[in-house]
Amino acid sequence: MARLLEAPTYPVADEVVLDPQRTAVVVVDMQNDFVKPEGKLYVPTAQEAVEPIARLLEKARAAGVLVIYTQDLHGEDDPEYRIWGEHVKAGTWGAEIVDELKPQPGDEIVTKPRYDAFYASRMEDVLRTHPQVDTLVITGTVTNICVLHTAGSAALRWYKVIVPKDAVAALSEFDQEAALHQIDFLYKGTITTVDGISFQK
Ligand code: ZN
């Protein structure tokens, strides 16, 4: 039986103005297996995040902001399959980033074996080659799994973390709210919306 408890609250910033030179937008795991109903690990709200992410990417690209995609990727018999079943297997349709958010030339794609995009991946190398970047706008799925671990890992490295709440998706409202609360409370991230984000000219 579910217990009733009060949802945690956190401030939502109306307006966040970012320096395009110092910002990167990170799109976490917007892959067919997570976003599409035919996917192996479908997150029903992920489709709702596609349009806000696309809108954010349009603004970011127009301002010359670095765009980094993460791509969860597993081989044969990955230990994660024991937790989640087979998903985003290398070479399958499910592992591909959704067509609506297709990476463009100049974007970085960082494949990763686990929830945290900084673990066993090229993420630190990508960020070190853009040493002026000190702020990460983190979007994608799943809010309390790969988004939260990546936001936490970024914050522990002293990146400023911005999360537009309409551009992240979780399997339940509880997971969504708890993760956003944690990003605010523990990692001192800023929760906002895609419309709240603008880039300095
Ligand atoms: Zn995985």
Coordinates of N, CA and C and ligand atoms in Angstrom, one line a residue:
M1 N 0.8 -1.2 0.0 CA 0.0 0.0 0.0 C 0.9 1.3 0.0
A2 N 0.5 2.2 -0.9 CA 1.3 3.4 -0.9 C 0.9 4.2 0.3
R3 N 1.9 5.0 0.8 CA 1.6 5.9 2.0 C 1.5 7.3 1.4
L4 N 0.7 8.0 2.0 CA 0.6 9.4 1.6 C 1.6 10.2 2.4
L5 N 2.4 11.0 1.6 CA 3.3 11.9 2.3 C 3.4 13.2 1.5
E6 N 3.8 14.2 2.1 CA 3.9 15.5 1.4 C 5.0 15.5 0.4
A7 N 4.7 16.0 -0.8 CA 5.8 16.1 -1.8 C 6.8 17.1 -1.4
P8 N 8.1 16.8 -1.6 CA 9.1 17.9 -1.3 C 8.9 19.1 -2.2
T9 N 9.2 20.2 -1.7 CA 9.2 21.4 -2.5 C 10.6 21.9 -2.8
Y10 N 10.7 22.7 -3.8 CA 12.0 23.3 -4.2 C 11.6 24.6 -5.0
P11 N 12.5 25.5 -5.0 CA 12.2 26.7 -5.8 C 12.4 26.5 -7.2
V12 N 11.5 27.1 -8.0 CA 11.7 27.0 -9.5 C 11.9 28.4 -10.0
A13 N 13.1 28.6 -10.6 CA 13.5 29.9 -11.1 C 12.7 30.3 -12.3
D14 N 12.2 31.5 -12.3 CA 11.4 32.0 -13.5 C 12.3 32.3 -14.7
E15 N 13.5 32.8 -14.3 CA 14.4 33.3 -15.4 C 15.8 32.9 -15.0
V16 N 16.5 32.3 -16.0 CA 17.9 32.0 -15.8 C 18.6 32.4 -17.1
V17 N 19.5 33.4 -16.9 CA 20.2 34.0 -18.1 C 21.6 33.4 -18.1
L18 N 22.0 32.8 -19.1 CA 23.3 32.1 -19.2 C 24.2 32.6 -20.2
D19 N 25.5 32.6 -19.9 CA 26.6 33.0 -20.8 C 26.8 31.8 -21.8
P20 N 26.5 32.0 -23.1 CA 26.7 30.8 -24.0 C 28.1 30.2 -24.1
Q21 N 29.1 31.0 -23.8 CA 30.5 30.5 -23.9 C 30.8 29.6 -22.7
R22 N 30.0 29.8 -21.6 CA 30.4 29.1 -20.4 C 29.4 28.0 -20.0
T23 N 28.5 27.7 -21.0 CA 27.4 26.8 -20.8 C 27.5 25.6 -21.8
A24 N 27.1 24.4 -21.3 CA 26.9 23.3 -22.2 C 25.5 22.7 -21.9
V25 N 24.7 22.3 -22.9 CA 23.5 21.6 -22.7 C 23.8 20.1 -22.8
V26 N 23.3 19.4 -21.8 CA 23.5 17.9 -21.8 C 22.2 17.3 -22.0
V27 N 22.1 16.4 -23.0 CA 20.9 15.7 -23.3 C 21.1 14.2 -22.9
V28 N 20.5 13.8 -21.8 CA 20.8 12.5 -21.3 C 19.9 11.4 -21.8
D29 N 20.5 10.4 -22.5 CA 19.8 9.2 -22.9 C 18.5 9.3 -23.5
M30 N 18.3 10.2 -24.5 CA 17.0 10.3 -25.2 C 17.1 9.3 -26.3
Q31 N 17.0 8.0 -26.0 CA 17.2 6.9 -26.9 C 15.9 6.2 -27.1
N32 N 15.7 5.6 -28.2 CA 14.5 4.9 -28.6 C 14.0 3.9 -27.5
D33 N 14.9 3.2 -26.9 CA 14.4 2.2 -25.9 C 13.7 2.9 -24.7
F34 N 14.1 4.1 -24.4 CA 13.5 4.8 -23.2 C 12.3 5.7 -23.6
V35 N 12.4 6.2 -24.9 CA 11.4 7.3 -25.3 C 10.2 6.7 -26.0
K36 N 10.4 5.7 -26.8 CA 9.4 5.2 -27.7 C 8.6 4.0 -27.1
P37 N 7.3 4.0 -27.3 CA 6.4 2.9 -26.7 C 6.9 1.5 -27.1
E38 N 7.5 1.4 -28.3 CA 8.1 0.1 -28.6 C 9.4 -0.2 -28.0
G39 N 10.0 0.7 -27.3 CA 11.3 0.6 -26.7 C 11.3 -0.4 -25.5
K40 N 12.5 -0.9 -25.2 CA 12.6 -2.0 -24.2 C 12.4 -1.5 -22.8
L41 N 12.6 -0.2 -22.5 CA 12.5 0.3 -21.2 C 11.8 1.6 -21.2
Y42 N 10.6 1.6 -21.7 CA 9.8 2.8 -22.1 C 9.4 3.6 -20.8
V43 N 9.7 4.9 -20.9 CA 9.4 5.8 -19.9 C 8.3 6.7 -20.5
P44 N 7.0 6.5 -20.1 CA 5.9 7.1 -20.8 C 6.0 8.6 -20.9
T45 N 6.5 9.3 -19.8 CA 6.6 10.8 -19.9 C 7.7 11.3 -20.7
A46 N 8.6 10.4 -21.2 CA 9.8 10.9 -21.9 C 9.4 11.6 -23.2
Q47 N 8.3 11.1 -23.9 CA 7.9 11.7 -25.1 C 7.5 13.2 -24.9
E48 N 7.0 13.5 -23.7 CA 6.6 14.9 -23.4 C 7.8 15.8 -23.2
A49 N 8.9 15.2 -22.9 CA 10.1 16.0 -22.8 C 10.8 16.3 -24.1
V50 N 10.4 15.6 -25.2 CA 11.1 15.7 -26.4 C 11.0 17.2 -27.0
E51 N 9.7 17.7 -27.0 CA 9.5 19.0 -27.6 C 10.2 20.1 -26.8
P52 N 10.1 20.1 -25.4 CA 10.9 21.1 -24.7 C 12.4 21.0 -24.9
I53 N 12.9 19.8 -25.0 CA 14.4 19.7 -25.2 C 14.7 20.2 -26.6
A54 N 13.9 19.9 -27.6 CA 14.1 20.4 -29.0 C 14.1 21.9 -29.0
R55 N 13.2 22.5 -28.2 CA 13.1 24.0 -28.1 C 14.4 24.6 -27.5
L56 N 14.8 23.9 -26.4 CA 16.0 24.4 -25.7 C 17.3 24.2 -26.7
L57 N 17.3 23.1 -27.4 CA 18.5 22.9 -28.3 C 18.5 24.0 -29.4
E58 N 17.3 24.4 -29.9 CA 17.3 25.4 -30.9 C 17.8 26.7 -30.4
K59 N 17.4 27.1 -29.2 CA 17.9 28.3 -28.6 C 19.4 28.2 -28.3
A60 N 19.8 27.0 -27.8 CA 21.3 26.9 -27.5 C 22.1 26.9 -28.7
R61 N 21.7 26.2 -29.8 CA 22.5 26.2 -31.0 C 22.6 27.6 -31.6
A62 N 21.5 28.3 -31.6 CA 21.5 29.7 -32.2 C 22.5 30.6 -31.4
A63 N 22.7 30.3 -30.1 CA 23.6 31.1 -29.3 C 25.0 30.5 -29.3
G64 N 25.3 29.4 -30.1 CA 26.6 28.8 -30.2 C 27.0 28.0 -28.9
V65 N 26.0 27.5 -28.2 CA 26.3 26.7 -27.0 C 26.7 25.3 -27.3
L66 N 27.6 24.7 -26.6 CA 28.1 23.4 -26.8 C 26.9 22.4 -26.4
V67 N 26.7 21.4 -27.2 CA 25.6 20.4 -27.0 C 26.3 19.1 -26.8
I68 N 26.0 18.4 -25.7 CA 26.6 17.1 -25.4 C 25.4 16.1 -25.2
Y69 N 25.4 15.1 -26.0 CA 24.5 14.0 -25.8 C 25.1 12.9 -25.0
T70 N 24.4 12.3 -24.1 CA 24.9 11.0 -23.5 C 24.1 9.9 -24.1
Q71 N 24.7 8.8 -24.3 CA 24.1 7.6 -24.9 C 24.4 6.4 -24.0
D72 N 23.4 5.9 -23.3 CA 23.6 4.7 -22.5 C 23.8 3.5 -23.5
L73 N 24.8 2.7 -23.3 CA 25.1 1.7 -24.2 C 25.7 0.4 -23.6
H74 N 25.1 -0.7 -23.9 CA 25.5 -2.0 -23.3 C 25.8 -3.0 -24.3
G75 N 26.7 -4.0 -23.9 CA 27.0 -5.1 -24.8 C 26.2 -6.3 -24.5
E76 N 26.8 -7.5 -24.9 CA 26.2 -8.8 -24.5 C 26.2 -8.9 -23.0
D77 N 25.2 -9.5 -22.4 CA 25.3 -9.9 -21.0 C 25.8 -8.8 -20.1
D78 N 25.4 -7.5 -20.3 CA 25.8 -6.5 -19.4 C 25.1 -6.7 -18.0
P79 N 25.9 -6.5 -16.9 CA 25.3 -6.7 -15.6 C 24.1 -5.9 -15.3
E80 N 23.9 -4.8 -16.0 CA 22.7 -3.9 -15.8 C 21.4 -4.7 -16.3
Y81 N 21.6 -5.7 -17.2 CA 20.4 -6.4 -17.7 C 19.8 -7.2 -16.6
R82 N 20.6 -7.5 -15.5 CA 20.0 -8.2 -14.4 C 19.0 -7.3 -13.6
I83 N 19.2 -6.0 -13.7 CA 18.4 -5.1 -13.0 C 17.2 -4.7 -13.8
W84 N 17.5 -4.4 -15.1 CA 16.5 -3.7 -16.0 C 16.0 -4.6 -17.2
G85 N 16.6 -5.7 -17.3 CA 16.4 -6.4 -18.6 C 17.3 -5.8 -19.7
E86 N 17.3 -6.5 -20.8 CA 18.1 -6.0 -21.9 C 17.6 -4.6 -22.4
H87 N 18.5 -3.6 -22.6 CA 18.1 -2.3 -23.1 C 19.3 -1.7 -23.7
V88 N 19.1 -0.7 -24.6 CA 20.1 0.0 -25.4 C 21.3 -0.8 -25.7
K89 N 21.1 -1.9 -26.3 CA 22.2 -2.8 -26.7 C 22.9 -2.2 -27.9
A90 N 24.2 -2.2 -27.9 CA 25.0 -1.6 -29.0 C 24.5 -2.2 -30.3
G91 N 24.3 -1.3 -31.3 CA 24.0 -1.7 -32.6 C 22.5 -1.9 -32.9
T92 N 21.6 -1.7 -31.9 CA 20.2 -1.9 -32.0 C 19.5 -0.5 -32.2
W93 N 18.3 -0.6 -32.8 CA 17.5 0.6 -32.9 C 17.2 1.3 -31.6
G94 N 17.0 0.5 -30.6 CA 16.7 1.0 -29.2 C 17.8 1.9 -28.7
A95 N 19.1 1.6 -29.1 CA 20.2 2.4 -28.6 C 20.4 3.7 -29.2
E96 N 19.7 3.9 -30.4 CA 19.9 5.2 -31.1 C 19.1 6.3 -30.5
I97 N 19.7 7.5 -30.6 CA 19.1 8.7 -30.1 C 17.8 9.0 -31.0
V98 N 16.7 9.4 -30.4 CA 15.5 9.6 -31.1 C 15.7 10.6 -32.3
D99 N 15.0 10.3 -33.4 CA 15.1 11.1 -34.6 C 14.8 12.6 -34.4
E100 N 13.8 12.8 -33.5 CA 13.4 14.2 -33.2 C 14.5 15.1 -32.6
L101 N 15.5 14.4 -32.0 CA 16.6 15.1 -31.3 C 17.9 14.7 -31.9
K102 N 17.9 14.3 -33.2 CA 19.2 13.9 -33.8 C 20.3 14.8 -33.6
P103 N 21.5 14.3 -33.1 CA 22.7 15.1 -33.0 C 23.1 15.8 -34.3
Q104 N 23.6 16.9 -34.2 CA 24.1 17.7 -35.4 C 25.6 17.8 -35.4
P105 N 26.1 18.1 -36.6 CA 27.6 18.2 -36.7 C 28.1 19.2 -35.6
G106 N 29.1 18.9 -34.9 CA 29.7 19.7 -33.9 C 29.2 19.4 -32.5
D107 N 28.1 18.6 -32.4 CA 27.7 18.1 -31.1 C 28.6 17.0 -30.6
E108 N 28.7 16.8 -29.3 CA 29.5 15.7 -28.8 C 28.5 14.6 -28.3
I109 N 28.9 13.4 -28.6 CA 28.1 12.2 -28.1 C 29.0 11.4 -27.2
V110 N 28.6 11.3 -26.0 CA 29.4 10.6 -24.9 C 28.6 9.3 -24.6
T111 N 29.2 8.2 -25.0 CA 28.6 6.9 -24.6 C 29.0 6.6 -23.2
K112 N 28.1 5.9 -22.5 CA 28.3 5.6 -21.0 C 27.8 4.2 -20.7
P113 N 28.5 3.5 -19.8 CA 28.0 2.2 -19.4 C 27.1 2.2 -18.2
R114 N 27.0 3.3 -17.4 CA 26.2 3.3 -16.2 C 25.4 4.6 -16.1
Y115 N 24.8 4.8 -15.0 CA 23.9 6.0 -14.8 C 24.6 7.3 -14.9
D116 N 25.8 7.3 -14.3 CA 26.6 8.5 -14.1 C 27.4 8.8 -15.4
A117 N 27.1 9.9 -16.1 CA 27.7 10.1 -17.4 C 29.2 10.5 -17.3
F118 N 29.7 10.7 -16.0 CA 31.1 11.0 -15.8 C 31.9 9.7 -15.6
Y119 N 31.2 8.6 -15.4 CA 31.9 7.3 -15.1 C 32.3 6.6 -16.3
A120 N 33.6 6.2 -16.5 CA 34.0 5.4 -17.6 C 33.6 5.9 -19.0
S121 N 33.6 7.2 -19.1 CA 33.1 7.8 -20.3 C 34.1 8.9 -20.8
R122 N 33.8 9.6 -21.9 CA 34.6 10.7 -22.4 C 34.2 12.0 -21.8
M123 N 33.2 12.1 -20.9 CA 32.7 13.3 -20.4 C 33.7 14.3 -19.9
E124 N 34.6 13.8 -19.1 CA 35.6 14.8 -18.5 C 36.5 15.3 -19.6
D125 N 36.9 14.4 -20.5 CA 37.7 14.8 -21.6 C 37.0 15.9 -22.5
V126 N 35.8 15.7 -22.8 CA 35.0 16.7 -23.6 C 35.0 18.0 -22.8
L127 N 34.7 18.0 -21.5 CA 34.6 19.2 -20.8 C 36.0 19.9 -20.6
R128 N 37.1 19.1 -20.5 CA 38.4 19.7 -20.4 C 38.8 20.4 -21.7
T129 N 38.3 19.9 -22.8 CA 38.6 20.6 -24.1 C 37.7 21.8 -24.3
H130 N 36.8 22.1 -23.4 CA 36.0 23.3 -23.3 C 36.2 23.9 -21.9
P131 N 37.4 24.3 -21.6 CA 37.6 24.7 -20.2 C 36.9 25.9 -19.7
Q132 N 36.3 26.7 -20.6 CA 35.5 27.9 -20.2 C 34.1 27.5 -19.7
V133 N 33.7 26.2 -20.0 CA 32.4 25.8 -19.6 C 32.4 25.5 -18.1
D134 N 31.5 26.2 -17.3 CA 31.3 26.0 -15.9 C 29.9 25.7 -15.5
T135 N 29.0 25.6 -16.5 CA 27.6 25.5 -16.2 C 27.0 24.4 -17.1
L136 N 26.3 23.4 -16.6 CA 25.7 22.4 -17.4 C 24.2 22.4 -17.2
V137 N 23.5 22.6 -18.3 CA 22.0 22.5 -18.3 C 21.7 21.0 -18.6
I138 N 21.1 20.3 -17.7 CA 20.9 18.9 -17.8 C 19.5 18.5 -18.1
T139 N 19.3 17.8 -19.2 CA 17.9 17.4 -19.6 C 17.9 15.9 -19.9
G140 N 16.7 15.4 -20.1 CA 16.7 14.0 -20.6 C 16.0 13.0 -19.6
T141 N 16.4 11.8 -19.7 CA 15.7 10.8 -19.0 C 16.7 9.8 -18.4
V142 N 16.5 9.2 -17.3 CA 15.4 9.2 -16.4 C 15.8 10.2 -15.2
T143 N 14.9 11.1 -14.8 CA 15.2 12.1 -13.9 C 15.9 11.6 -12.6
N144 N 15.4 10.6 -12.0 CA 16.0 10.1 -10.7 C 17.1 9.1 -10.9
I145 N 17.4 8.8 -12.2 CA 18.5 7.8 -12.4 C 19.7 8.5 -13.1
C146 N 19.7 8.5 -14.4 CA 20.9 9.0 -15.1 C 21.0 10.5 -15.0
V147 N 19.8 11.2 -15.0 CA 19.9 12.7 -14.9 C 20.4 13.0 -13.5
L148 N 19.9 12.4 -12.4 CA 20.3 12.7 -11.1 C 21.8 12.4 -10.8
H149 N 22.2 11.2 -11.3 CA 23.6 10.8 -11.1 C 24.5 11.7 -11.8
T150 N 24.1 12.1 -13.0 CA 25.0 13.0 -13.8 C 25.0 14.4 -13.2
A151 N 23.8 14.9 -12.7 CA 23.8 16.2 -12.1 C 24.6 16.2 -10.8
G152 N 24.5 15.1 -10.0 CA 25.3 15.0 -8.8 C 26.8 15.0 -9.1
S153 N 27.2 14.2 -10.1 CA 28.6 14.1 -10.5 C 29.1 15.4 -11.0
A154 N 28.3 16.1 -11.7 CA 28.7 17.4 -12.2 C 28.9 18.4 -11.0
A155 N 27.9 18.4 -10.1 CA 28.0 19.3 -9.0 C 29.2 19.0 -8.1
L156 N 29.5 17.7 -7.9 CA 30.7 17.3 -7.1 C 32.0 17.8 -7.7
R157 N 32.0 18.1 -9.1 CA 33.1 18.7 -9.7 C 33.0 20.2 -9.8
W158 N 32.1 20.8 -9.1 CA 31.8 22.2 -9.0 C 31.3 22.8 -10.3
Y159 N 30.6 22.0 -11.1 CA 29.9 22.7 -12.2 C 28.6 23.2 -11.6
K160 N 28.1 24.3 -12.2 CA 26.8 24.8 -11.8 C 25.8 24.0 -12.6
V161 N 24.8 23.5 -12.0 CA 23.8 22.6 -12.6 C 22.5 23.3 -12.7
I162 N 21.9 23.3 -13.9 CA 20.6 23.9 -14.2 C 19.7 22.7 -14.7
V163 N 18.5 22.5 -14.2 CA 17.7 21.5 -14.7 C 16.3 22.1 -15.0
P164 N 15.9 22.2 -16.3 CA 14.6 22.6 -16.7 C 13.6 21.4 -16.5
K165 N 12.7 21.6 -15.6 CA 11.9 20.4 -15.1 C 11.0 19.9 -16.2
D166 N 10.6 20.7 -17.2 CA 9.8 20.1 -18.3 C 10.6 19.4 -19.3
A167 N 11.9 19.4 -19.2 CA 12.8 18.7 -20.1 C 13.4 17.4 -19.5
V168 N 12.9 17.0 -18.4 CA 13.4 15.7 -17.8 C 12.1 14.8 -17.5
A169 N 12.3 13.5 -17.6 CA 11.2 12.6 -17.4 C 11.6 11.4 -16.5
A170 N 10.6 11.1 -15.6 CA 10.8 9.9 -14.7 C 9.6 9.0 -14.9
L171 N 9.7 7.8 -14.2 CA 8.7 6.8 -14.3 C 7.5 7.1 -13.4
S172 N 7.7 8.0 -12.4 CA 6.6 8.3 -11.5 C 6.7 9.8 -11.1
E173 N 5.6 10.4 -10.7 CA 5.7 11.8 -10.2 C 6.5 11.8 -8.9
F174 N 6.4 10.8 -8.1 CA 7.2 10.8 -6.9 C 8.7 10.9 -7.2
D175 N 9.1 10.0 -8.1 CA 10.6 10.0 -8.5 C 11.0 11.3 -9.1
Q176 N 10.1 11.9 -9.9 CA 10.4 13.2 -10.5 C 10.6 14.3 -9.5
E177 N 9.7 14.4 -8.5 CA 9.7 15.4 -7.5 C 10.9 15.2 -6.5
A178 N 11.1 13.9 -6.1 CA 12.2 13.6 -5.2 C 13.5 13.9 -5.8
A179 N 13.7 13.6 -7.1 CA 15.0 13.9 -7.7 C 15.2 15.4 -7.9
L180 N 14.2 16.1 -8.2 CA 14.4 17.6 -8.4 C 14.7 18.2 -7.0
H181 N 14.0 17.7 -6.0 CA 14.3 18.2 -4.6 C 15.8 17.9 -4.3
Q182 N 16.2 16.7 -4.6 CA 17.6 16.4 -4.3 C 18.6 17.3 -5.0
I183 N 18.3 17.5 -6.3 CA 19.2 18.4 -7.1 C 19.3 19.8 -6.5
D184 N 18.2 20.3 -6.0 CA 18.1 21.6 -5.4 C 18.8 21.5 -4.0
F185 N 18.4 20.6 -3.2 CA 18.8 20.5 -1.8 C 20.3 20.1 -1.6
L186 N 20.6 19.0 -2.3 CA 22.0 18.5 -2.1 C 23.0 19.1 -3.0
Y187 N 22.7 19.2 -4.3 CA 23.7 19.6 -5.3 C 23.6 21.1 -5.6
K188 N 22.7 21.8 -4.9 CA 22.6 23.3 -5.1 C 22.4 23.7 -6.6
G189 N 21.7 22.8 -7.3 CA 21.3 23.1 -8.7 C 20.2 24.0 -8.7
T190 N 19.9 24.6 -9.9 CA 18.8 25.5 -10.1 C 17.8 24.8 -10.9
I191 N 16.5 24.7 -10.4 CA 15.4 24.1 -11.2 C 14.7 25.2 -11.9
T192 N 14.4 25.1 -13.1 CA 13.7 26.1 -13.9 C 12.9 25.4 -15.0
T193 N 12.5 26.1 -16.0 CA 11.8 25.5 -17.2 C 12.6 25.9 -18.4
V194 N 12.2 25.3 -19.5 CA 12.9 25.6 -20.8 C 12.6 27.1 -21.2
D195 N 11.4 27.5 -21.0 CA 11.1 28.9 -21.3 C 11.8 29.9 -20.4
G196 N 12.2 29.5 -19.2 CA 12.9 30.3 -18.3 C 14.3 30.6 -18.7
I197 N 14.9 29.7 -19.5 CA 16.3 29.8 -19.9 C 16.5 30.7 -21.1
S198 N 17.4 31.7 -20.9 CA 17.8 32.4 -22.1 C 19.4 32.5 -22.1
F199 N 19.9 32.8 -23.3 CA 21.3 33.0 -23.4 C 21.7 34.4 -23.8
Q200 N 22.7 34.9 -23.1 CA 23.1 36.3 -23.3 C 23.5 36.5 -24.8
K201 N 23.3 37.7 -25.3 CA 23.7 37.9 -26.7 C 25.2 38.2 -26.8
Ligands
ZN1 ZN 21.5 1.1 -19.0

